[in-house]
PDB file of C-alpha atoms in Angstrom:
ATOM      1  CA  ALA A1150       6.985 -12.722  -9.724  1.00 61.00           C
ATOM      2  CA  SER A1151       9.121 -12.964  -6.611  1.00 68.00           C
ATOM      3  CA  PRO A1152      11.583 -13.901  -5.293  1.00 73.00           C
ATOM      4  CA  PRO A1153      13.943 -13.207  -8.216  1.00 75.00           C
ATOM      5  CA  ALA A1154      15.250 -16.794  -8.204  1.00 76.00           C
ATOM      6  CA  LEU A1155      11.765 -18.046  -9.092  1.00 72.00           C
ATOM      7  CA  CYS A1156      11.069 -15.433 -11.744  1.00 74.00           C
ATOM      8  CA  PRO A1157      11.219 -17.139 -15.144  1.00 78.00           C
ATOM      9  CA  HIS A1158      12.804 -15.578 -18.201  1.00 81.00           C
ATOM     10  CA  GLY A1159      10.498 -13.083 -19.856  1.00 80.00           C
ATOM     11  CA  ARG A1160       8.665 -12.077 -16.688  1.00 83.00           C
ATOM     12  CA  THR A1161       9.156  -8.859 -14.761  1.00 87.00           C
ATOM     13  CA  ARG A1162      10.246  -9.143 -11.166  1.00 89.00           C
ATOM     14  CA  ASP A1163       7.501  -8.156  -8.766  1.00 90.00           C
ATOM     15  CA  LEU A1164       9.407  -5.297  -7.150  1.00 93.00           C
ATOM     16  CA  GLU A1165      10.490  -3.884 -10.521  1.00 94.00           C
ATOM     17  CA  ALA A1166       6.884  -3.887 -11.738  1.00 94.00           C
ATOM     18  CA  LEU A1167       5.677  -2.149  -8.594  1.00 95.00           C
ATOM     19  CA  LEU A1168       8.395   0.510  -8.774  1.00 97.00           C
ATOM     20  CA  ALA A1169       7.630   1.160 -12.451  1.00 97.00           C
ATOM     21  CA  VAL A1170       4.013   1.947 -11.544  1.00 98.00           C
ATOM     22  CA  VAL A1171       5.170   4.357  -8.816  1.00 98.00           C
ATOM     23  CA  ARG A1172       7.617   6.056 -11.198  1.00 98.00           C
ATOM     24  CA  GLY A1173       4.938   6.427 -13.860  1.00 97.00           C
ATOM     25  CA  ALA A1174       2.466   8.241 -11.605  1.00 98.00           C
ATOM     26  CA  ARG A1175       2.003  11.967 -12.182  1.00 98.00           C
ATOM     27  CA  GLU A1176      -1.179  12.769 -10.227  1.00 98.00           C
ATOM     28  CA  PHE A1177      -1.778  10.306  -7.407  1.00 98.00           C
ATOM     29  CA  ILE A1178      -0.618   7.052  -5.829  1.00 99.00           C
ATOM     30  CA  TYR A1179      -3.080   5.238  -3.568  1.00 99.00           C
ATOM     31  CA  VAL A1180      -1.716   2.210  -1.716  1.00 98.00           C
ATOM     32  CA  SER A1181      -3.674  -0.287   0.385  1.00 97.00           C
ATOM     33  CA  VAL A1182      -1.550  -2.916   2.152  1.00 97.00           C
ATOM     34  CA  MET A1183      -1.683  -5.029   5.268  1.00 93.00           C
ATOM     35  CA  GLU A1184       1.876  -4.241   6.400  1.00 94.00           C
ATOM     36  CA  TYR A1185       4.359  -1.512   5.515  1.00 96.00           C
ATOM     37  CA  PHE A1186       7.963  -1.704   6.729  1.00 95.00           C
ATOM     38  CA  PRO A1187      11.028  -0.053   5.135  1.00 96.00           C
ATOM     39  CA  THR A1188      13.003  -2.920   6.672  1.00 94.00           C
ATOM     40  CA  THR A1189      13.215  -6.667   6.636  1.00 93.00           C
ATOM     41  CA  ARG A1190      10.597  -8.393   8.787  1.00 90.00           C
ATOM     42  CA  PHE A1191      11.801 -11.948   9.210  1.00 89.00           C
ATOM     43  CA  SER A1192      15.604 -11.821   9.107  1.00 87.00           C
ATOM     44  CA  HIS A1193      17.614 -11.244  12.246  1.00 89.00           C
ATOM     45  CA  PRO A1194      19.085  -8.816  12.737  1.00 92.00           C
ATOM     46  CA  ALA A1195      16.660  -6.670  10.778  1.00 89.00           C
ATOM     47  CA  ARG A1196      18.051  -4.582   7.921  1.00 94.00           C
ATOM     48  CA  TYR A1197      16.962  -1.162   6.704  1.00 95.00           C
ATOM     49  CA  TRP A1198      15.387  -1.399   3.231  1.00 95.00           C
ATOM     50  CA  PRO A1199      14.116   1.969   1.984  1.00 96.00           C
ATOM     51  CA  VAL A1200      13.326   1.006  -1.625  1.00 97.00           C
ATOM     52  CA  LEU A1201       9.537   1.474  -1.578  1.00 97.00           C
ATOM     53  CA  ASP A1202       9.592   4.231   1.035  1.00 97.00           C
ATOM     54  CA  THR A1203      12.068   6.231  -1.050  1.00 98.00           C
ATOM     55  CA  ALA A1204      10.029   5.684  -4.221  1.00 98.00           C
ATOM     56  CA  LEU A1205       6.902   7.128  -2.575  1.00 98.00           C
ATOM     57  CA  ARG A1206       8.777  10.084  -1.099  1.00 98.00           C
ATOM     58  CA  THR A1207      10.465  10.788  -4.441  1.00 98.00           C
ATOM     59  CA  ALA A1208       7.121  10.756  -6.260  1.00 98.00           C
ATOM     60  CA  ALA A1209       5.623  13.178  -3.736  1.00 98.00           C
ATOM     61  CA  PHE A1210       8.609  15.526  -3.548  1.00 98.00           C
ATOM     62  CA  ASN A1211      10.004  15.531  -7.091  1.00 97.00           C
ATOM     63  CA  ARG A1212       6.792  15.221  -9.096  1.00 97.00           C
ATOM     64  CA  GLY A1213       4.110  16.577  -6.749  1.00 97.00           C
ATOM     65  CA  VAL A1214       2.225  13.276  -6.769  1.00 98.00           C
ATOM     66  CA  ARG A1215      -0.439  12.970  -4.049  1.00 98.00           C
ATOM     67  CA  VAL A1216       0.429   9.858  -2.000  1.00 98.00           C
ATOM     68  CA  ARG A1217      -2.072   8.104   0.232  1.00 98.00           C
ATOM     69  CA  LEU A1218      -1.191   4.979   2.195  1.00 98.00           C
ATOM     70  CA  LEU A1219      -3.877   2.872   3.906  1.00 97.00           C
ATOM     71  CA  VAL A1220      -2.406   0.186   6.172  1.00 96.00           C
ATOM     72  CA  SER A1221      -4.302  -2.496   8.065  1.00 92.00           C
ATOM     73  CA  CYS A1222      -4.408  -2.385  11.836  1.00 90.00           C
ATOM     74  CA  TRP A1223      -5.566  -5.388  13.860  1.00 85.00           C
ATOM     75  CA  PRO A1224      -4.581  -7.195  17.083  1.00 82.00           C
ATOM     76  CA  HIS A1225      -1.619  -8.888  15.349  1.00 84.00           C
ATOM     77  CA  THR A1226      -0.161  -5.635  13.981  1.00 87.00           C
ATOM     78  CA  ASP A1227       3.477  -5.180  14.933  1.00 88.00           C
ATOM     79  CA  PRO A1228       3.606  -1.813  16.756  1.00 88.00           C
ATOM     80  CA  SER A1229       7.109  -1.181  15.410  1.00 90.00           C
ATOM     81  CA  MET A1230       5.407  -0.288  12.103  1.00 92.00           C
ATOM     82  CA  PHE A1231       3.953   2.957  13.476  1.00 92.00           C
ATOM     83  CA  PRO A1232       7.196   4.985  13.705  1.00 93.00           C
ATOM     84  CA  ASP A1233       7.793   4.186  10.016  1.00 95.00           C
ATOM     85  CA  LEU A1234       4.265   5.296   9.121  1.00 95.00           C
ATOM     86  CA  ARG A1235       4.640   8.489  11.147  1.00 95.00           C
ATOM     87  CA  SER A1236       7.958   9.211   9.443  1.00 96.00           C
ATOM     88  CA  LEU A1237       6.305   8.931   6.045  1.00 97.00           C
ATOM     89  CA  GLN A1238       3.375  11.104   7.178  1.00 96.00           C
ATOM     90  CA  ALA A1239       5.796  13.732   8.541  1.00 96.00           C
ATOM     91  CA  PHE A1240       7.351  14.020   5.075  1.00 96.00           C
ATOM     92  CA  SER A1241       4.190  15.791   3.913  1.00 95.00           C
ATOM     93  CA  ASN A1242       4.642  19.536   3.417  1.00 96.00           C
ATOM     94  CA  PRO A1243       1.576  21.114   1.792  1.00 94.00           C
ATOM     95  CA  ALA A1244       3.259  24.539   1.610  1.00 95.00           C
ATOM     96  CA  ALA A1245       5.908  22.986  -0.649  1.00 95.00           C
ATOM     97  CA  GLY A1246       3.393  20.938  -2.640  1.00 94.00           C
ATOM     98  CA  VAL A1247       4.346  17.642  -0.967  1.00 96.00           C
ATOM     99  CA  SER A1248       1.252  15.598  -0.109  1.00 96.00           C
ATOM    100  CA  VAL A1249       1.667  12.335   1.830  1.00 97.00           C
ATOM    101  CA  ASP A1250      -1.207  11.046   3.970  1.00 97.00           C
ATOM    102  CA  VAL A1251      -1.309   7.853   6.015  1.00 97.00           C
ATOM    103  CA  LYS A1252      -4.265   6.155   7.689  1.00 96.00           C
ATOM    104  CA  VAL A1253      -4.772   2.797   9.354  1.00 94.00           C
ATOM    105  CA  PHE A1254      -7.774   0.645   8.475  1.00 93.00           C
ATOM    106  CA  ILE A1255      -9.405  -1.015  11.482  1.00 90.00           C
ATOM    107  CA  MET A1256     -11.981  -3.624  10.529  1.00 83.00           C
ATOM    108  CA  PRO A1257     -14.673  -4.126  13.177  1.00 79.00           C
ATOM    109  CA  VAL A1258     -14.479  -7.476  14.934  1.00 74.00           C
ATOM    110  CA  GLY A1259     -18.051  -7.581  16.205  1.00 70.00           C
ATOM    111  CA  ASN A1260     -19.027 -11.070  17.292  1.00 69.00           C
ATOM    112  CA  HIS A1261     -16.447 -12.678  14.985  1.00 66.00           C
ATOM    113  CA  SER A1262     -13.491 -12.621  17.380  1.00 67.00           C
ATOM    114  CA  ASN A1263     -13.466 -16.421  17.461  1.00 70.00           C
ATOM    115  CA  ILE A1264     -12.441 -16.605  13.788  1.00 72.00           C
ATOM    116  CA  PRO A1265      -8.632 -16.339  13.828  1.00 69.00           C
ATOM    117  CA  PHE A1266      -6.752 -14.162  11.316  1.00 68.00           C
ATOM    118  CA  SER A1267      -9.932 -13.009   9.609  1.00 71.00           C
ATOM    119  CA  ARG A1268     -10.924  -9.523  10.772  1.00 74.00           C
ATOM    120  CA  VAL A1269      -8.291  -7.643   8.822  1.00 80.00           C
ATOM    121  CA  SER A1270      -8.006  -6.135   5.375  1.00 83.00           C
ATOM    122  CA  HIS A1271      -5.508  -8.262   3.460  1.00 83.00           C
ATOM    123  CA  SER A1272      -5.407  -5.795   0.564  1.00 90.00           C
ATOM    124  CA  LYS A1273      -2.197  -5.451  -1.381  1.00 95.00           C
ATOM    125  CA  PHE A1274      -2.868  -3.071  -4.229  1.00 96.00           C
ATOM    126  CA  MET A1275      -1.814   0.284  -5.592  1.00 98.00           C
ATOM    127  CA  VAL A1276      -3.589   2.479  -8.085  1.00 98.00           C
ATOM    128  CA  THR A1277      -2.506   5.591  -9.961  1.00 98.00           C
ATOM    129  CA  GLU A1278      -4.206   7.694 -12.611  1.00 97.00           C
ATOM    130  CA  LYS A1279      -2.597   5.404 -15.216  1.00 95.00           C
ATOM    131  CA  GLU A1280      -2.197   1.906 -13.805  1.00 97.00           C
ATOM    132  CA  ALA A1281      -3.174  -0.554 -11.115  1.00 97.00           C
ATOM    133  CA  TYR A1282      -0.899  -2.991  -9.328  1.00 97.00           C
ATOM    134  CA  ILE A1283      -2.445  -5.977  -7.532  1.00 96.00           C
ATOM    135  CA  GLY A1284      -0.082  -8.260  -5.647  1.00 94.00           C
ATOM    136  CA  THR A1285       0.307 -10.870  -2.957  1.00 93.00           C
ATOM    137  CA  SER A1286       3.169  -9.247  -1.034  1.00 93.00           C
ATOM    138  CA  ASN A1287       3.114  -6.999   1.988  1.00 92.00           C
ATOM    139  CA  TRP A1288       5.449  -4.049   1.618  1.00 94.00           C
ATOM    140  CA  SER A1289       8.665  -5.119   3.307  1.00 94.00           C
ATOM    141  CA  GLU A1290      11.894  -6.482   1.884  1.00 93.00           C
ATOM    142  CA  ASP A1291      11.382 -10.154   2.747  1.00 92.00           C
ATOM    143  CA  TYR A1292       8.226 -10.443   0.675  1.00 90.00           C
ATOM    144  CA  PHE A1293      10.098  -9.434  -2.468  1.00 91.00           C
ATOM    145  CA  SER A1294      13.343 -11.311  -1.856  1.00 88.00           C
ATOM    146  CA  SER A1295      12.595 -14.553  -0.038  1.00 87.00           C
ATOM    147  CA  THR A1296       8.900 -15.452  -0.203  1.00 84.00           C
ATOM    148  CA  SER A1297       6.866 -16.523  -3.208  1.00 86.00           C
ATOM    149  CA  GLY A1298       4.583 -13.890  -4.618  1.00 86.00           C
ATOM    150  CA  VAL A1299       3.120 -12.507  -7.777  1.00 89.00           C
ATOM    151  CA  GLY A1300       1.913  -9.134  -8.966  1.00 91.00           C
ATOM    152  CA  LEU A1301      -0.246  -7.975 -11.844  1.00 93.00           C
ATOM    153  CA  VAL A1302      -0.040  -4.556 -13.498  1.00 94.00           C
ATOM    154  CA  VAL A1303      -3.144  -3.394 -15.357  1.00 95.00           C
ATOM    155  CA  SER A1304      -3.387  -0.406 -17.661  1.00 93.00           C
ATOM    156  CA  GLN A1305      -6.851  -0.774 -19.112  1.00 90.00           C
ATOM    157  CA  ARG A1306      -8.564   1.561 -21.532  1.00 88.00           C
ATOM    158  CA  VAL A1307     -12.298   1.816 -22.072  1.00 83.00           C
ATOM    159  CA  PRO A1308     -13.116   0.313 -25.475  1.00 79.00           C
ATOM    160  CA  SER A1309     -14.813   2.663 -27.915  1.00 77.00           C
ATOM    161  CA  GLY A1310     -18.557   2.205 -27.879  1.00 76.00           C
ATOM    162  CA  ARG A1311     -18.562   1.185 -24.171  1.00 77.00           C
ATOM    163  CA  PRO A1312     -18.452   4.534 -22.356  1.00 76.00           C
ATOM    164  CA  GLY A1313     -20.061   3.195 -19.148  1.00 81.00           C
ATOM    165  CA  LEU A1314     -17.426   0.525 -18.597  1.00 87.00           C
ATOM    166  CA  LEU A1315     -15.145   1.152 -15.626  1.00 91.00           C
ATOM    167  CA  THR A1316     -11.502   0.249 -16.011  1.00 92.00           C
ATOM    168  CA  VAL A1317      -9.766  -1.834 -13.360  1.00 94.00           C
ATOM    169  CA  GLN A1318      -7.866   1.296 -12.339  1.00 95.00           C
ATOM    170  CA  GLU A1319     -11.101   3.232 -11.821  1.00 94.00           C
ATOM    171  CA  GLN A1320     -12.696   0.381  -9.873  1.00 95.00           C
ATOM    172  CA  LEU A1321      -9.676   0.179  -7.550  1.00 97.00           C
ATOM    173  CA  ARG A1322      -9.566   3.962  -7.148  1.00 97.00           C
ATOM    174  CA  ARG A1323     -13.214   3.924  -6.061  1.00 97.00           C
ATOM    175  CA  LEU A1324     -12.586   0.985  -3.727  1.00 96.00           C
ATOM    176  CA  PHE A1325      -9.627   2.775  -2.154  1.00 98.00           C
ATOM    177  CA  GLU A1326     -11.543   6.037  -1.724  1.00 98.00           C
ATOM    178  CA  ARG A1327     -14.501   4.179  -0.199  1.00 97.00           C
ATOM    179  CA  ASP A1328     -12.223   2.663   2.443  1.00 96.00           C
ATOM    180  CA  TRP A1329     -10.186   5.859   2.912  1.00 97.00           C
ATOM    181  CA  ASP A1330     -13.324   7.926   3.552  1.00 97.00           C
ATOM    182  CA  SER A1331     -14.990   5.307   5.766  1.00 95.00           C
ATOM    183  CA  ARG A1332     -15.183   5.465   9.556  1.00 92.00           C
ATOM    184  CA  TYR A1333     -12.832   2.461   9.674  1.00 91.00           C
ATOM    185  CA  ALA A1334      -9.929   4.508   8.291  1.00 94.00           C
ATOM    186  CA  VAL A1335      -8.267   6.325  11.182  1.00 92.00           C
ATOM    187  CA  GLY A1336      -5.580   8.973  10.979  1.00 92.00           C
ATOM    188  CA  LEU A1337      -2.309   8.261  12.754  1.00 88.00           C
ATOM    189  CA  ASP A1338      -2.986  11.014  15.292  1.00 81.00           C
ATOM    190  CA  ALA A1339      -6.260   9.395  16.335  1.00 70.00           C
ATOM    191  CA  GLN A1340      -4.572   6.004  16.526  1.00 62.00           C
ATOM    192  CA  ALA A1341      -1.841   7.442  18.715  1.00 54.00           C
ATOM    193  CA  GLN A1342      -4.428   8.824  21.138  1.00 51.00           C
ATOM    194  CA  GLY A1343      -5.552   5.426  22.297  1.00 50.00           C
ATOM    195  CA  GLN A1344      -7.488   3.912  19.409  1.00 56.00           C
ATOM    196  CA  ASP A1345      -6.425   0.300  19.411  1.00 65.00           C
ATOM    197  CA  CYS A1346      -6.504  -1.954  16.387  1.00 70.00           C
ATOM    198  CA  ALA A1347      -9.735  -3.767  17.207  1.00 58.00           C
ATOM    199  CA  TRP A1348     -13.319  -2.550  17.522  1.00 50.00           C
TER     200      TRP A1348
END
C-alpha cells in the first residue's frame, strides 16, 4: 500500500513490492503505465526521483534483462515526459547486451471525443518471467509517497493436472505483447516525427 503512512503493519509498501519484482527478474520486464516520470509530478519545485528508472536500467545493464516500457499517450499527456522516455530508450545498447525499448500507446478516439478522460489506457502493471505486479499508481514519486494506492504481486503456478490453465503472469504477458505489437503502439521516433497523441 501507499503512501507509507497509510501502510498497516504486516503489509509491504507499494514501492518496495514493485522494486522487489524488478530485482527478481532475470529474463524480461514488461511495464505498461499511463505516466512515467523519474521526478515528482505535483510538488513545486519538482524534484528528481530516479528510483524506478535506476531499477530498470540496473536490471538491463547488470543482469541483461530485456526491458520494455509501454506508456500511454493522449491529449492530456504532459510533453515533459518524452525527454525522460528518450533517455531511457537511449540507454539501450544491443552490442553490449543492454535491451531497453520504449513505445507510446495511442488509443483511437474515433467518435468518442465527447467522453472526457476515457480514450486512454489506464494500465498500471508489470510482468516478468516470474511475477506480475498490478497497481493503481502511475510511475512517479508522488504516487508512492503522497497519494493513496495499492499494488498486488502475483506469482502463480499452474496446479498439477491443469496444464491448460494460464497463470496471471502469462495472461498479462500476452496482454502486454498484444498491445506492444498492435498498430496503436508507436515507437518514440515515430512519435517525434509528428504523430500526436490522438487518432
